[in-house]
Amino acid sequence: MMLGGVTRFMLKGWVADLYVKPAFYFTYYGFEWVKPLGETGMHTLFFLMGFAALMMSLGFLYRFSAIAFFLSFTYVELIDKSNYLNHYYFVSIIAFLMILLPAGNYFSIDTLIRPAKKATHVPRWCILIIQFQLGIVYFFAGISKLNPDWLLRAQPLRTWLPPHTNLPVIGYFMDKLWIAYFFSWFGAVYDLCIPFMLCFKKTRKLAYFLVLVFHILTAMLFQIGMFPYVMIVCTLIFFPEAFHLKIIGRIKKLVQHVSKK
């Protein structure tokens, strides 16, 4: 997901627009020393960031790649306050945690090179710490919605939704006042409840269906980058081990099938 995000950033020319062309940058307190690296330097940094993300996904030199991705991504994030998005902060936290987790010890190039490194079990805390961080993202997003503007005035959704009347199927409803109120209340209840629903087997499938609906809608309606897709993928960590092993098994079969051709 991060490789896709970095590639998209570079192809759209945002590296130059946001980190080369501006004459002034709003620095963070204590990080005034974090400066843009010039046009060549910034494009090189983004290339290295994307390469590190690719190496992490393949599990090649995993620990080194995780450190490289965390440092490069966080450096870019700290250059300018005006480019801040809360999910950039979330990615930095997850990237830091990934340095500490043994995510490269299974289904990775590292374990093909060094089979002795392959792990058959993952400490429970490794799963819980990611689940906990995801829960924080959702729950505090819900708390932030518990205010009169959001719940009683349906703001800012009653302002944000009407411009989307051109969307297929759902566009007809976007300028209806009741839709703004429905989305406002649904969003608050969803954010407050979804972490707990994902934790329990009986509600997990319904919860993930709601995750899909919620984030696909937000991706359609709001320009918030890769965040909806990141959350769709990340929340799969709430599913049990057998679910993930099944996916890995299918990927292995697909790779074997392709390699035989």
mmCIF file of C-alpha atoms in Angstrom:
data_model
loop_
_atom_site.group_PDB
_atom_site.id
_atom_site.type_symbol
_atom_site.label_atom_id
_atom_site.label_comp_id
_atom_site.label_asym_id
_atom_site.label_seq_id
_atom_site.Cartn_x
_atom_site.Cartn_y
_atom_site.Cartn_z
ATOM 1 C CA MET A 1 0.000 0.000 0.000
ATOM 2 C CA MET A 2 2.776 2.431 0.856
ATOM 3 C CA LEU A 3 4.611 1.629 -2.371
ATOM 4 C CA GLY A 4 1.427 2.518 -4.253
ATOM 5 C CA GLY A 5 1.051 5.737 -2.284
ATOM 6 C CA VAL A 6 4.648 6.827 -2.887
ATOM 7 C CA THR A 7 4.425 5.965 -6.602
ATOM 8 C CA ARG A 8 1.184 7.950 -6.911
ATOM 9 C CA PHE A 9 2.798 10.921 -5.149
ATOM 10 C CA MET A 10 5.711 10.933 -7.591
ATOM 11 C CA LEU A 11 3.674 10.378 -10.767
ATOM 12 C CA LYS A 12 1.299 13.246 -9.951
ATOM 13 C CA GLY A 13 4.198 15.648 -9.501
ATOM 14 C CA TRP A 14 3.383 16.335 -5.868
ATOM 15 C CA VAL A 15 7.008 15.972 -4.772
ATOM 16 C CA ALA A 16 7.952 19.136 -6.654
ATOM 17 C CA ASP A 17 4.672 20.942 -5.913
ATOM 18 C CA LEU A 18 4.871 20.413 -2.146
ATOM 19 C CA TYR A 19 8.573 20.061 -1.338
ATOM 20 C CA VAL A 20 10.514 21.910 -4.056
ATOM 21 C CA LYS A 21 8.508 24.874 -5.395
ATOM 22 C CA PRO A 22 7.250 26.510 -2.149
ATOM 23 C CA ALA A 23 9.352 29.435 -0.929
ATOM 24 C CA PHE A 24 8.358 28.968 2.719
ATOM 25 C CA TYR A 25 7.654 25.951 4.924
ATOM 26 C CA PHE A 26 5.824 25.826 8.265
ATOM 27 C CA THR A 27 8.165 23.779 10.424
ATOM 28 C CA TYR A 28 7.298 21.791 13.548
ATOM 29 C CA TYR A 29 8.538 22.956 16.933
ATOM 30 C CA GLY A 30 11.767 21.123 17.713
ATOM 31 C CA PHE A 31 12.136 19.949 14.112
ATOM 32 C CA GLU A 32 13.121 23.230 12.478
ATOM 33 C CA TRP A 33 16.251 21.449 11.245
ATOM 34 C CA VAL A 34 14.166 19.212 8.957
ATOM 35 C CA LYS A 35 14.433 20.921 5.571
ATOM 36 C CA PRO A 36 13.620 20.025 1.944
ATOM 37 C CA LEU A 37 16.586 18.435 0.184
ATOM 38 C CA GLY A 38 16.223 20.182 -3.163
ATOM 39 C CA GLU A 39 14.609 18.733 -6.285
ATOM 40 C CA THR A 40 17.099 15.907 -6.821
ATOM 41 C CA GLY A 41 17.314 15.148 -3.121
ATOM 42 C CA MET A 42 13.537 14.991 -2.603
ATOM 43 C CA HIS A 43 12.954 12.758 -5.617
ATOM 44 C CA THR A 44 15.784 10.507 -4.446
ATOM 45 C CA LEU A 45 14.278 10.378 -0.955
ATOM 46 C CA PHE A 46 10.867 9.392 -2.334
ATOM 47 C CA PHE A 47 12.464 6.748 -4.555
ATOM 48 C CA LEU A 48 14.291 5.282 -1.559
ATOM 49 C CA MET A 49 11.051 5.402 0.459
ATOM 50 C CA GLY A 50 9.192 3.465 -2.222
ATOM 51 C CA PHE A 51 12.055 0.991 -2.595
ATOM 52 C CA ALA A 52 12.106 0.429 1.171
ATOM 53 C CA ALA A 53 8.332 -0.185 1.113
ATOM 54 C CA LEU A 54 8.801 -2.756 -1.668
ATOM 55 C CA MET A 55 11.575 -4.511 0.247
ATOM 56 C CA MET A 56 9.413 -4.603 3.379
ATOM 57 C CA SER A 57 6.529 -6.184 1.477
ATOM 58 C CA LEU A 58 8.869 -8.823 0.041
ATOM 59 C CA GLY A 59 10.517 -9.390 3.401
ATOM 60 C CA PHE A 60 14.007 -8.720 2.032
ATOM 61 C CA LEU A 61 16.478 -7.192 4.508
ATOM 62 C CA TYR A 62 13.310 -6.556 6.451
ATOM 63 C CA ARG A 63 14.649 -4.761 9.519
ATOM 64 C CA PHE A 64 16.888 -2.456 7.503
ATOM 65 C CA SER A 65 14.047 -1.744 5.056
ATOM 66 C CA ALA A 66 11.617 -0.975 7.896
ATOM 67 C CA ILE A 67 14.055 1.487 9.458
ATOM 68 C CA ALA A 68 14.697 3.132 6.080
ATOM 69 C CA PHE A 69 10.981 3.497 5.379
ATOM 70 C CA PHE A 70 10.205 4.921 8.820
ATOM 71 C CA LEU A 71 13.013 7.483 8.665
ATOM 72 C CA SER A 72 12.315 8.601 5.090
ATOM 73 C CA PHE A 73 8.526 8.814 5.511
ATOM 74 C CA THR A 74 8.719 10.635 8.834
ATOM 75 C CA TYR A 75 11.351 13.046 7.521
ATOM 76 C CA VAL A 76 9.041 14.056 4.671
ATOM 77 C CA GLU A 77 6.115 14.370 7.084
ATOM 78 C CA LEU A 78 8.080 16.756 9.312
ATOM 79 C CA ILE A 79 9.130 19.151 6.540
ATOM 80 C CA ASP A 80 5.923 21.198 6.463
ATOM 81 C CA LYS A 81 2.915 21.464 8.781
ATOM 82 C CA SER A 82 0.640 22.576 5.948
ATOM 83 C CA ASN A 83 0.888 19.115 4.359
ATOM 84 C CA TYR A 84 -0.215 17.385 7.563
ATOM 85 C CA LEU A 85 -2.841 14.666 7.404
ATOM 86 C CA ASN A 86 -3.680 12.646 10.487
ATOM 87 C CA HIS A 87 -3.163 9.397 8.602
ATOM 88 C CA TYR A 88 0.447 10.400 7.843
ATOM 89 C CA TYR A 89 1.022 10.414 11.588
ATOM 90 C CA PHE A 90 -0.684 7.023 11.794
ATOM 91 C CA VAL A 91 1.615 5.620 9.085
ATOM 92 C CA SER A 92 4.680 6.892 10.959
ATOM 93 C CA ILE A 93 3.533 5.146 14.145
ATOM 94 C CA ILE A 94 2.821 1.867 12.343
ATOM 95 C CA ALA A 95 6.128 2.115 10.445
ATOM 96 C CA PHE A 96 7.987 2.519 13.739
ATOM 97 C CA LEU A 97 6.166 -0.449 15.260
ATOM 98 C CA MET A 98 7.006 -2.556 12.207
ATOM 99 C CA ILE A 99 10.700 -2.095 13.008
ATOM 100 C CA LEU A 100 10.113 -3.888 16.308
ATOM 101 C CA LEU A 101 7.869 -6.669 14.997
ATOM 102 C CA PRO A 102 9.139 -9.956 13.483
ATOM 103 C CA ALA A 103 7.093 -9.392 10.318
ATOM 104 C CA GLY A 104 9.938 -10.587 8.087
ATOM 105 C CA ASN A 105 10.215 -14.009 9.698
ATOM 106 C CA TYR A 106 7.547 -15.761 7.629
ATOM 107 C CA PHE A 107 6.617 -15.823 3.937
ATOM 108 C CA SER A 108 9.593 -13.617 3.099
ATOM 109 C CA ILE A 109 12.744 -13.588 1.008
ATOM 110 C CA ASP A 110 14.773 -13.384 4.223
ATOM 111 C CA THR A 111 13.473 -16.806 5.315
ATOM 112 C CA LEU A 112 14.228 -18.284 1.874
ATOM 113 C CA ILE A 113 17.824 -17.113 2.209
ATOM 114 C CA ARG A 114 18.071 -18.094 5.890
ATOM 115 C CA PRO A 115 15.519 -20.851 6.643
ATOM 116 C CA ALA A 116 16.610 -20.943 10.292
ATOM 117 C CA LYS A 117 15.111 -17.490 10.687
ATOM 118 C CA LYS A 118 11.617 -18.712 9.819
ATOM 119 C CA ALA A 119 9.148 -18.389 12.701
ATOM 120 C CA THR A 120 6.127 -20.626 13.218
ATOM 121 C CA HIS A 121 4.592 -18.542 15.998
ATOM 122 C CA VAL A 122 4.088 -14.832 16.604
ATOM 123 C CA PRO A 123 4.000 -13.435 20.146
ATOM 124 C CA ARG A 124 0.494 -12.283 20.992
ATOM 125 C CA TRP A 125 1.668 -8.757 21.807
ATOM 126 C CA CYS A 126 2.767 -8.284 18.185
ATOM 127 C CA ILE A 127 -0.827 -8.673 17.026
ATOM 128 C CA LEU A 128 -2.370 -6.800 19.936
ATOM 129 C CA ILE A 129 -0.205 -3.706 19.552
ATOM 130 C CA ILE A 130 -1.345 -3.199 15.945
ATOM 131 C CA GLN A 131 -4.970 -3.941 16.838
ATOM 132 C CA PHE A 132 -4.731 -1.482 19.719
ATOM 133 C CA GLN A 133 -3.326 1.247 17.472
ATOM 134 C CA LEU A 134 -6.105 0.708 14.930
ATOM 135 C CA GLY A 135 -8.641 0.838 17.749
ATOM 136 C CA ILE A 136 -7.227 4.175 18.894
ATOM 137 C CA VAL A 137 -7.574 5.625 15.385
ATOM 138 C CA TYR A 138 -11.235 4.654 15.158
ATOM 139 C CA PHE A 139 -12.298 5.342 18.747
ATOM 140 C CA PHE A 140 -10.787 8.803 18.984
ATOM 141 C CA ALA A 141 -12.201 9.654 15.560
ATOM 142 C CA GLY A 142 -15.574 8.801 17.098
ATOM 143 C CA ILE A 143 -14.943 10.933 20.178
ATOM 144 C CA SER A 144 -13.988 13.895 17.983
ATOM 145 C CA LYS A 145 -17.425 13.649 16.342
ATOM 146 C CA LEU A 146 -19.299 14.008 19.635
ATOM 147 C CA ASN A 147 -19.954 17.723 19.308
ATOM 148 C CA PRO A 148 -22.995 19.889 18.426
ATOM 149 C CA ASP A 149 -21.756 20.831 14.960
ATOM 150 C CA TRP A 150 -21.347 17.205 13.903
ATOM 151 C CA LEU A 151 -24.401 15.661 15.555
ATOM 152 C CA LEU A 152 -26.955 18.496 15.730
ATOM 153 C CA ARG A 153 -26.057 20.542 12.648
ATOM 154 C CA ALA A 154 -24.601 17.775 10.435
ATOM 155 C CA GLN A 155 -21.624 19.984 9.739
ATOM 156 C CA PRO A 156 -19.379 19.797 7.832
ATOM 157 C CA LEU A 157 -21.077 16.969 5.894
ATOM 158 C CA ARG A 158 -24.064 19.099 4.883
ATOM 159 C CA THR A 159 -21.509 21.340 3.156
ATOM 160 C CA TRP A 160 -19.222 18.596 1.817
ATOM 161 C CA LEU A 161 -21.820 16.210 0.347
ATOM 162 C CA PRO A 162 -23.914 18.342 -2.100
ATOM 163 C CA PRO A 163 -21.040 18.816 -4.617
ATOM 164 C CA HIS A 164 -21.095 15.031 -5.177
ATOM 165 C CA THR A 165 -24.534 14.820 -6.799
ATOM 166 C CA ASN A 166 -22.835 13.745 -10.037
ATOM 167 C CA LEU A 167 -21.815 10.369 -8.577
ATOM 168 C CA PRO A 168 -23.589 7.325 -10.042
ATOM 169 C CA VAL A 169 -26.365 5.723 -7.938
ATOM 170 C CA ILE A 170 -25.675 7.575 -4.669
ATOM 171 C CA GLY A 171 -25.337 11.034 -6.225
ATOM 172 C CA TYR A 172 -29.106 11.614 -6.105
ATOM 173 C CA PHE A 173 -29.023 11.564 -2.292
ATOM 174 C CA MET A 174 -25.985 13.764 -1.717
ATOM 175 C CA ASP A 175 -27.887 17.054 -1.482
ATOM 176 C CA LYS A 176 -30.555 15.690 0.876
ATOM 177 C CA LEU A 177 -30.345 17.112 4.382
ATOM 178 C CA TRP A 178 -31.326 13.823 6.007
ATOM 179 C CA ILE A 179 -28.377 12.097 4.320
ATOM 180 C CA ALA A 180 -25.978 14.579 5.919
ATOM 181 C CA TYR A 181 -27.493 13.800 9.331
ATOM 182 C CA PHE A 182 -27.515 10.057 8.660
ATOM 183 C CA PHE A 183 -23.861 10.026 7.598
ATOM 184 C CA SER A 184 -22.901 12.194 10.581
ATOM 185 C CA TRP A 185 -24.529 9.905 13.120
ATOM 186 C CA PHE A 186 -23.505 6.733 11.317
ATOM 187 C CA GLY A 187 -19.898 7.936 11.188
ATOM 188 C CA ALA A 188 -19.818 8.660 14.915
ATOM 189 C CA VAL A 189 -21.419 5.342 15.908
ATOM 190 C CA TYR A 190 -19.247 3.447 13.431
ATOM 191 C CA ASP A 191 -15.977 4.898 14.730
ATOM 192 C CA LEU A 192 -16.906 4.304 18.372
ATOM 193 C CA CYS A 193 -18.120 0.735 17.881
ATOM 194 C CA ILE A 194 -16.052 -0.789 15.078
ATOM 195 C CA PRO A 195 -12.909 -1.598 17.141
ATOM 196 C CA PHE A 196 -14.987 -3.655 19.573
ATOM 197 C CA MET A 197 -17.009 -5.336 16.823
ATOM 198 C CA LEU A 198 -13.792 -6.406 15.100
ATOM 199 C CA CYS A 199 -12.551 -8.003 18.320
ATOM 200 C CA PHE A 200 -15.407 -10.515 18.625
ATOM 201 C CA LYS A 201 -15.930 -13.483 16.335
ATOM 202 C CA LYS A 202 -19.730 -13.110 16.204
ATOM 203 C CA THR A 203 -19.590 -9.529 14.947
ATOM 204 C CA ARG A 204 -16.286 -9.585 13.034
ATOM 205 C CA LYS A 205 -17.667 -10.361 9.564
ATOM 206 C CA LEU A 206 -20.386 -7.728 9.877
ATOM 207 C CA ALA A 207 -17.794 -5.281 11.185
ATOM 208 C CA TYR A 208 -15.511 -5.877 8.223
ATOM 209 C CA PHE A 209 -18.421 -5.427 5.831
ATOM 210 C CA LEU A 210 -19.051 -2.047 7.484
ATOM 211 C CA VAL A 211 -15.333 -1.262 7.171
ATOM 212 C CA LEU A 212 -15.570 -1.886 3.427
ATOM 213 C CA VAL A 213 -18.717 0.226 3.029
ATOM 214 C CA PHE A 214 -17.418 3.088 5.181
ATOM 215 C CA HIS A 215 -13.992 3.381 3.598
ATOM 216 C CA ILE A 216 -15.143 2.867 0.010
ATOM 217 C CA LEU A 217 -17.644 5.692 0.535
ATOM 218 C CA THR A 218 -15.026 7.979 2.070
ATOM 219 C CA ALA A 219 -12.660 7.201 -0.820
ATOM 220 C CA MET A 220 -15.393 8.159 -3.303
ATOM 221 C CA LEU A 221 -16.496 11.314 -1.512
ATOM 222 C CA PHE A 222 -13.324 12.800 -0.060
ATOM 223 C CA GLN A 223 -9.799 13.251 -1.354
ATOM 224 C CA ILE A 224 -7.899 11.616 1.511
ATOM 225 C CA GLY A 225 -5.360 9.624 -0.451
ATOM 226 C CA MET A 226 -4.521 6.032 0.419
ATOM 227 C CA PHE A 227 -5.981 6.110 3.933
ATOM 228 C CA PRO A 228 -9.283 4.278 3.181
ATOM 229 C CA TYR A 229 -7.412 1.460 1.446
ATOM 230 C CA VAL A 230 -4.791 1.278 4.196
ATOM 231 C CA MET A 231 -7.532 0.816 6.793
ATOM 232 C CA ILE A 232 -9.340 -1.795 4.686
ATOM 233 C CA VAL A 233 -6.138 -3.840 4.556
ATOM 234 C CA CYS A 234 -4.935 -3.181 8.119
ATOM 235 C CA THR A 235 -8.196 -4.231 9.798
ATOM 236 C CA LEU A 236 -7.681 -7.744 8.415
ATOM 237 C CA ILE A 237 -5.306 -8.215 11.347
ATOM 238 C CA PHE A 238 -8.377 -8.765 13.536
ATOM 239 C CA PHE A 239 -9.086 -12.021 11.690
ATOM 240 C CA PRO A 240 -7.601 -15.270 13.078
ATOM 241 C CA GLU A 241 -4.394 -16.986 11.986
ATOM 242 C CA ALA A 242 -6.205 -19.534 9.801
ATOM 243 C CA PHE A 243 -7.651 -16.749 7.648
ATOM 244 C CA HIS A 244 -4.218 -15.314 6.864
ATOM 245 C CA LEU A 245 -2.618 -18.720 6.285
ATOM 246 C CA LYS A 246 -5.377 -19.460 3.787
ATOM 247 C CA ILE A 247 -4.572 -16.255 1.878
ATOM 248 C CA ILE A 248 -0.836 -17.047 1.935
ATOM 249 C CA GLY A 249 -1.589 -20.563 0.677
ATOM 250 C CA ARG A 250 -3.543 -19.170 -2.265
ATOM 251 C CA ILE A 251 -0.750 -16.730 -3.107
ATOM 252 C CA LYS A 252 1.778 -19.582 -3.056
ATOM 253 C CA LYS A 253 -0.396 -21.654 -5.409
ATOM 254 C CA LEU A 254 -0.779 -18.681 -7.742
ATOM 255 C CA VAL A 255 2.991 -18.076 -7.805
ATOM 256 C CA GLN A 256 3.655 -21.770 -8.462
ATOM 257 C CA HIS A 257 1.067 -21.824 -11.247
ATOM 258 C CA VAL A 258 2.555 -18.740 -12.918
ATOM 259 C CA SER A 259 6.132 -20.040 -12.572
ATOM 260 C CA LYS A 260 5.222 -23.296 -14.340
ATOM 261 C CA LYS A 261 4.036 -21.468 -17.458
#
